[in-house]
Coordinates of C-alpha atoms in Angstrom, one line a residue:
M763 CA 78.0 -94.3 -12.8
G764 CA 74.6 -94.4 -11.1
A765 CA 74.8 -98.1 -10.1
S766 CA 78.3 -97.8 -8.6
T767 CA 77.3 -94.7 -6.7
G768 CA 74.3 -96.5 -5.3
I769 CA 76.3 -99.5 -4.2
L770 CA 78.9 -97.2 -2.6
L771 CA 76.2 -95.3 -0.7
L772 CA 74.6 -98.5 0.5
D773 CA 77.9 -99.7 1.6
I774 CA 78.4 -96.5 3.6
I775 CA 74.9 -96.7 5.1
F776 CA 74.9 -100.3 6.0
R777 CA 78.5 -100.6 7.3
P778 CA 77.6 -99.6 10.9
F779 CA 74.8 -102.2 10.9
L780 CA 77.1 -104.9 9.6
K781 CA 79.5 -104.3 12.5
F782 CA 77.0 -106.6 14.2
G783 CA 78.1 -109.2 11.7
M784 CA 81.6 -109.1 13.1
K785 CA 80.3 -110.7 16.3
F786 CA 78.2 -113.2 14.3
P787 CA 80.0 -113.6 10.9
I788 CA 77.5 -116.0 9.3
I789 CA 74.6 -113.6 10.0
G790 CA 76.6 -110.7 8.6
I791 CA 77.5 -112.6 5.4
V792 CA 73.9 -113.7 4.9
L793 CA 72.7 -110.1 5.3
L794 CA 75.3 -108.8 3.0
M795 CA 74.5 -111.4 0.3
A796 CA 70.8 -110.6 0.7
I797 CA 71.2 -106.9 0.2
Y798 CA 73.5 -107.2 -2.8
G799 CA 71.5 -110.0 -4.2
Y800 CA 68.4 -107.8 -4.1
I801 CA 70.2 -105.0 -5.8
A802 CA 71.5 -107.4 -8.5
Y803 CA 67.9 -108.7 -8.9
L804 CA 66.6 -105.2 -9.5
V805 CA 69.3 -104.3 -12.0
L806 CA 68.8 -107.5 -14.0
K807 CA 65.0 -107.1 -13.9
S808 CA 65.2 -103.5 -15.1
T809 CA 67.7 -104.5 -17.8
Y810 CA 65.4 -107.4 -19.0
L811 CA 62.4 -105.1 -19.0
A812 CA 64.3 -102.4 -20.9
E813 CA 65.2 -104.9 -23.7
N814 CA 61.5 -106.0 -24.1
N815 CA 60.1 -102.5 -24.2
Y816 CA 62.0 -100.8 -26.9

């Protein structure tokens, strides 16, 4: 529940900034992929570290 809530909050926070992406769709898509990619990286990193440090 925490990850889905965090992604929902980020979506609400970043949505006004991504309206800029409607004028320049490539920039908007790249920014969106960068934000969600960073979140996915943090989740995978924390999962990997949790498995190694029982």
